PDB file of C-alpha atoms in Angstrom:
ATOM      1  CA  MET A   1     -46.064  74.650  49.195  1.00  0.00           C
ATOM      2  CA  LYS A   2     -44.964  75.934  45.656  1.00  0.00           C
ATOM      3  CA  ILE A   3     -42.524  74.578  43.163  1.00  0.00           C
ATOM      4  CA  SER A   4     -41.106  77.290  41.152  1.00  0.00           C
ATOM      5  CA  LEU A   5     -41.424  76.582  37.417  1.00  0.00           C
ATOM      6  CA  ASN A   6     -37.746  76.769  37.404  1.00  0.00           C
ATOM      7  CA  SER A   7     -37.253  73.468  39.595  1.00  0.00           C
ATOM      8  CA  LEU A   8     -39.499  71.881  37.548  1.00  0.00           C
ATOM      9  CA  ASN A   9     -37.551  72.469  33.874  1.00  0.00           C
ATOM     10  CA  ARG A  10     -34.008  71.301  35.941  1.00  0.00           C
ATOM     11  CA  LEU A  11     -35.815  67.764  37.104  1.00  0.00           C
ATOM     12  CA  GLY A  12     -37.488  67.622  33.635  1.00  0.00           C
ATOM     13  CA  ILE A  13     -33.749  68.442  32.329  1.00  0.00           C
ATOM     14  CA  MET A  14     -32.183  65.622  34.547  1.00  0.00           C
ATOM     15  CA  LYS A  15     -34.666  63.027  33.707  1.00  0.00           C
ATOM     16  CA  LYS A  16     -33.734  63.881  30.035  1.00  0.00           C
ATOM     17  CA  GLU A  17     -30.073  63.614  30.750  1.00  0.00           C
ATOM     18  CA  ARG A  18     -30.708  60.074  33.070  1.00  0.00           C
ATOM     19  CA  ASN A  19     -32.711  58.712  29.618  1.00  0.00           C
ATOM     20  CA  GLU A  20     -29.976  59.668  27.395  1.00  0.00           C
ATOM     21  CA  LYS A  21     -27.754  57.789  29.647  1.00  0.00           C
ATOM     22  CA  ALA A  22     -29.517  54.799  29.655  1.00  0.00           C
ATOM     23  CA  ARG A  23     -29.974  54.993  25.606  1.00  0.00           C
ATOM     24  CA  ILE A  24     -26.204  55.256  25.406  1.00  0.00           C
ATOM     25  CA  THR A  25     -25.518  52.774  27.596  1.00  0.00           C
ATOM     26  CA  LYS A  26     -27.922  49.961  26.381  1.00  0.00           C
ATOM     27  CA  GLU A  27     -26.547  50.780  22.543  1.00  0.00           C
ATOM     28  CA  ILE A  28     -22.659  50.602  23.537  1.00  0.00           C
ATOM     29  CA  LYS A  29     -23.712  46.966  25.373  1.00  0.00           C
ATOM     30  CA  ILE A  30     -25.582  46.410  21.864  1.00  0.00           C
ATOM     31  CA  VAL A  31     -22.525  47.062  20.127  1.00  0.00           C
ATOM     32  CA  LEU A  32     -20.176  44.976  22.073  1.00  0.00           C
ATOM     33  CA  ILE A  33     -22.737  41.673  22.209  1.00  0.00           C
ATOM     34  CA  VAL A  34     -22.766  41.975  18.693  1.00  0.00           C
ATOM     35  CA  LEU A  35     -18.695  42.422  18.331  1.00  0.00           C
ATOM     36  CA  THR A  36     -18.203  39.255  20.960  1.00  0.00           C
ATOM     37  CA  VAL A  37     -20.650  37.131  18.501  1.00  0.00           C
ATOM     38  CA  SER A  38     -18.892  38.067  15.809  1.00  0.00           C
ATOM     39  CA  LEU A  39     -15.296  37.195  17.461  1.00  0.00           C
ATOM     40  CA  VAL A  40     -16.612  34.254  18.435  1.00  0.00           C
ATOM     41  CA  LEU A  41     -17.775  32.895  15.232  1.00  0.00           C
ATOM     42  CA  SER A  42     -14.623  34.001  13.538  1.00  0.00           C
ATOM     43  CA  ILE A  43     -12.757  32.001  15.610  1.00  0.00           C
ATOM     44  CA  ALA A  44     -14.806  28.956  15.027  1.00  0.00           C
ATOM     45  CA  ALA A  45     -14.847  29.152  11.352  1.00  0.00           C
ATOM     46  CA  ALA A  46     -11.303  29.711  11.474  1.00  0.00           C
ATOM     47  CA  VAL A  47     -10.816  26.244  14.282  1.00  0.00           C
ATOM     48  CA  ILE A  48     -12.937  24.752  11.613  1.00  0.00           C
ATOM     49  CA  ASP A  49     -10.686  25.948   8.525  1.00  0.00           C
ATOM     50  CA  PHE A  50      -7.655  24.618  10.106  1.00  0.00           C
ATOM     51  CA  ILE A  51      -9.249  21.232  10.962  1.00  0.00           C
ATOM     52  CA  VAL A  52     -10.472  20.611   7.729  1.00  0.00           C
ATOM     53  CA  SER A  53      -7.367  22.046   5.754  1.00  0.00           C
ATOM     54  CA  ASN A  54      -5.235  19.848   8.114  1.00  0.00           C
ATOM     55  CA  ASN A  55      -7.509  16.424   7.785  1.00  0.00           C
ATOM     56  CA  LEU A  56      -7.538  16.300  11.501  1.00  0.00           C
ATOM     57  CA  HIS A  57      -9.670  13.381  12.793  1.00  0.00           C
ATOM     58  CA  PHE A  58     -10.953  13.350  16.572  1.00  0.00           C
ATOM     59  CA  SER A  59     -11.595   9.902  17.721  1.00  0.00           C
ATOM     60  CA  LYS A  60     -12.022   7.324  20.804  1.00  0.00           C
ATOM     61  CA  ALA A  61      -9.726   4.939  20.438  1.00  0.00           C
ATOM     62  CA  VAL A  62      -8.486   1.373  21.910  1.00  0.00           C
ATOM     63  CA  ILE A  63      -4.617   0.389  22.108  1.00  0.00           C
ATOM     64  CA  ILE A  64      -4.298  -3.069  20.536  1.00  0.00           C
ATOM     65  CA  GLN A  65      -1.770  -5.595  19.228  1.00  0.00           C
ATOM     66  CA  SER A  66      -3.415  -7.965  17.527  1.00  0.00           C
ATOM     67  CA  ALA A  67      -6.745  -7.731  14.781  1.00  0.00           C
ATOM     68  CA  GLY A  68      -8.009  -9.613  11.996  1.00  0.00           C
ATOM     69  CA  GLY A  69      -5.588 -12.461  12.872  1.00  0.00           C
ATOM     70  CA  LEU A  70      -2.912 -10.311  12.103  1.00  0.00           C
ATOM     71  CA  GLU A  71       0.168  -9.100  15.831  1.00  0.00           C
ATOM     72  CA  TRP A  72       1.825  -6.227  15.757  1.00  0.00           C
ATOM     73  CA  PRO A  73       5.428  -6.359  17.723  1.00  0.00           C
ATOM     74  CA  ASP A  74       5.889  -5.535  21.343  1.00  0.00           C
ATOM     75  CA  GLY A  75       5.812  -1.720  21.100  1.00  0.00           C
ATOM     76  CA  SER A  76       4.154  -1.150  18.265  1.00  0.00           C
ATOM     77  CA  PHE A  77       1.582   1.340  18.376  1.00  0.00           C
ATOM     78  CA  VAL A  78      -2.021   0.532  16.986  1.00  0.00           C
ATOM     79  CA  ILE A  79      -5.560   1.782  17.888  1.00  0.00           C
ATOM     80  CA  ASP A  80      -8.484   0.746  16.970  1.00  0.00           C
ATOM     81  CA  THR A  81     -10.925   3.582  16.044  1.00  0.00           C
ATOM     82  CA  GLU A  82     -14.848   4.130  15.125  1.00  0.00           C
ATOM     83  CA  ASP A  83     -13.328   4.696  11.496  1.00  0.00           C
ATOM     84  CA  GLY A  84     -10.596   1.734  11.582  1.00  0.00           C
ATOM     85  CA  ILE A  85      -7.272   0.390  12.372  1.00  0.00           C
ATOM     86  CA  TYR A  86      -4.442   2.824  12.741  1.00  0.00           C
ATOM     87  CA  ALA A  87      -0.473   2.520  13.273  1.00  0.00           C
ATOM     88  CA  ASP A  88       1.876   5.343  13.894  1.00  0.00           C
ATOM     89  CA  THR A  89       4.982   3.681  13.016  1.00  0.00           C
ATOM     90  CA  ALA A  90       6.838   6.817  14.622  1.00  0.00           C
ATOM     91  CA  MET A  91       5.166   5.893  17.962  1.00  0.00           C
ATOM     92  CA  ASP A  92       5.844   3.790  20.823  1.00  0.00           C
ATOM     93  CA  PHE A  93       5.075   3.465  24.470  1.00  0.00           C
ATOM     94  CA  GLU A  94       8.066   5.087  25.710  1.00  0.00           C
ATOM     95  CA  MET A  95       7.545   7.914  23.103  1.00  0.00           C
ATOM     96  CA  VAL A  96       3.761   8.545  24.375  1.00  0.00           C
ATOM     97  CA  LYS A  97       5.033   8.738  28.124  1.00  0.00           C
ATOM     98  CA  ALA A  98       7.889  11.263  27.185  1.00  0.00           C
ATOM     99  CA  LYS A  99       5.393  13.427  24.834  1.00  0.00           C
ATOM    100  CA  TRP A 100       1.935  13.034  26.709  1.00  0.00           C
ATOM    101  CA  ASN A 101       3.143  11.737  30.189  1.00  0.00           C
ATOM    102  CA  LEU A 102       0.665   8.991  30.047  1.00  0.00           C
ATOM    103  CA  GLU A 103       1.224   5.456  31.308  1.00  0.00           C
ATOM    104  CA  LEU A 104      -0.259   3.320  28.420  1.00  0.00           C
ATOM    105  CA  SER A 105      -0.323  -0.480  27.881  1.00  0.00           C
ATOM    106  CA  TYR A 106      -2.479  -2.797  25.390  1.00  0.00           C
ATOM    107  CA  GLY A 107      -6.343  -2.567  25.892  1.00  0.00           C
ATOM    108  CA  ASP A 108      -6.586   0.796  27.043  1.00  0.00           C
ATOM    109  CA  SER A 109      -8.675   3.241  25.800  1.00  0.00           C
ATOM    110  CA  VAL A 110      -7.928   6.910  24.699  1.00  0.00           C
ATOM    111  CA  PHE A 111      -9.367   9.848  22.800  1.00  0.00           C
ATOM    112  CA  VAL A 112      -6.672  10.719  19.714  1.00  0.00           C
ATOM    113  CA  VAL A 113      -6.549  13.357  17.344  1.00  0.00           C
ATOM    114  CA  TYR A 114      -4.502  11.907  14.201  1.00  0.00           C
ATOM    115  CA  ILE A 115      -4.195  12.635  10.613  1.00  0.00           C
ATOM    116  CA  PRO A 116      -4.767   9.273   8.407  1.00  0.00           C
ATOM    117  CA  SER A 117      -2.411   8.786   5.550  1.00  0.00           C
ATOM    118  CA  SER A 118      -4.241   7.795   2.039  1.00  0.00           C
ATOM    119  CA  GLN A 119      -2.537   4.442   1.699  1.00  0.00           C
ATOM    120  CA  GLU A 120      -4.513   1.281   1.483  1.00  0.00           C
ATOM    121  CA  ILE A 121      -2.847  -0.816   3.621  1.00  0.00           C
ATOM    122  CA  PHE A 122      -3.732  -2.773   6.589  1.00  0.00           C
ATOM    123  CA  PRO A 123      -3.546  -1.480   9.234  1.00  0.00           C
ATOM    124  CA  GLN A 124      -3.612   2.142   7.536  1.00  0.00           C
ATOM    125  CA  PRO A 125      -0.798   4.386   8.475  1.00  0.00           C
ATOM    126  CA  ALA A 126      -1.147   7.770  10.704  1.00  0.00           C
ATOM    127  CA  GLU A 127       0.329  10.668  12.528  1.00  0.00           C
ATOM    128  CA  ILE A 128      -1.158  10.344  15.993  1.00  0.00           C
ATOM    129  CA  CYS A 129      -0.860  14.512  16.936  1.00  0.00           C
ATOM    130  CA  PHE A 130      -2.450  13.983  20.586  1.00  0.00           C
ATOM    131  CA  MET A 131      -3.982  11.790  22.935  1.00  0.00           C
ATOM    132  CA  TRP A 132      -5.727  12.051  26.681  1.00  0.00           C
ATOM    133  CA  GLU A 133      -6.295   8.784  28.779  1.00  0.00           C
ATOM    134  CA  LEU A 134     -10.021   7.893  29.074  1.00  0.00           C
TER     135      LEU A 134
END
């Protein structure tokens, strides 16, 4: 059986073309990975900047009615977090139900996103931005 020189040349050219396609595919994958990683990092940086610039705090909290010998009137929204005790005077249980569809009562555990005030009174005023029931 004779193999012609022409067939060998064609096989060599086809092999080179396959190698070239594989190299290009690999380069495209690398570029896509680099772009994806840079996009994720820039989004993470933007989120962190948003959190820091808006002074957002995230914490597990318990809804309380009394602390430190003080008791607040029914319907007041006071939370005990890891960082201290905060009150949102604009919030009550009816508003929480309407805003986030949560049926809460005193003693319930929640995860809150809040913006504390710089006033040094007890309980410290805060604006509750969002909450989940735990």
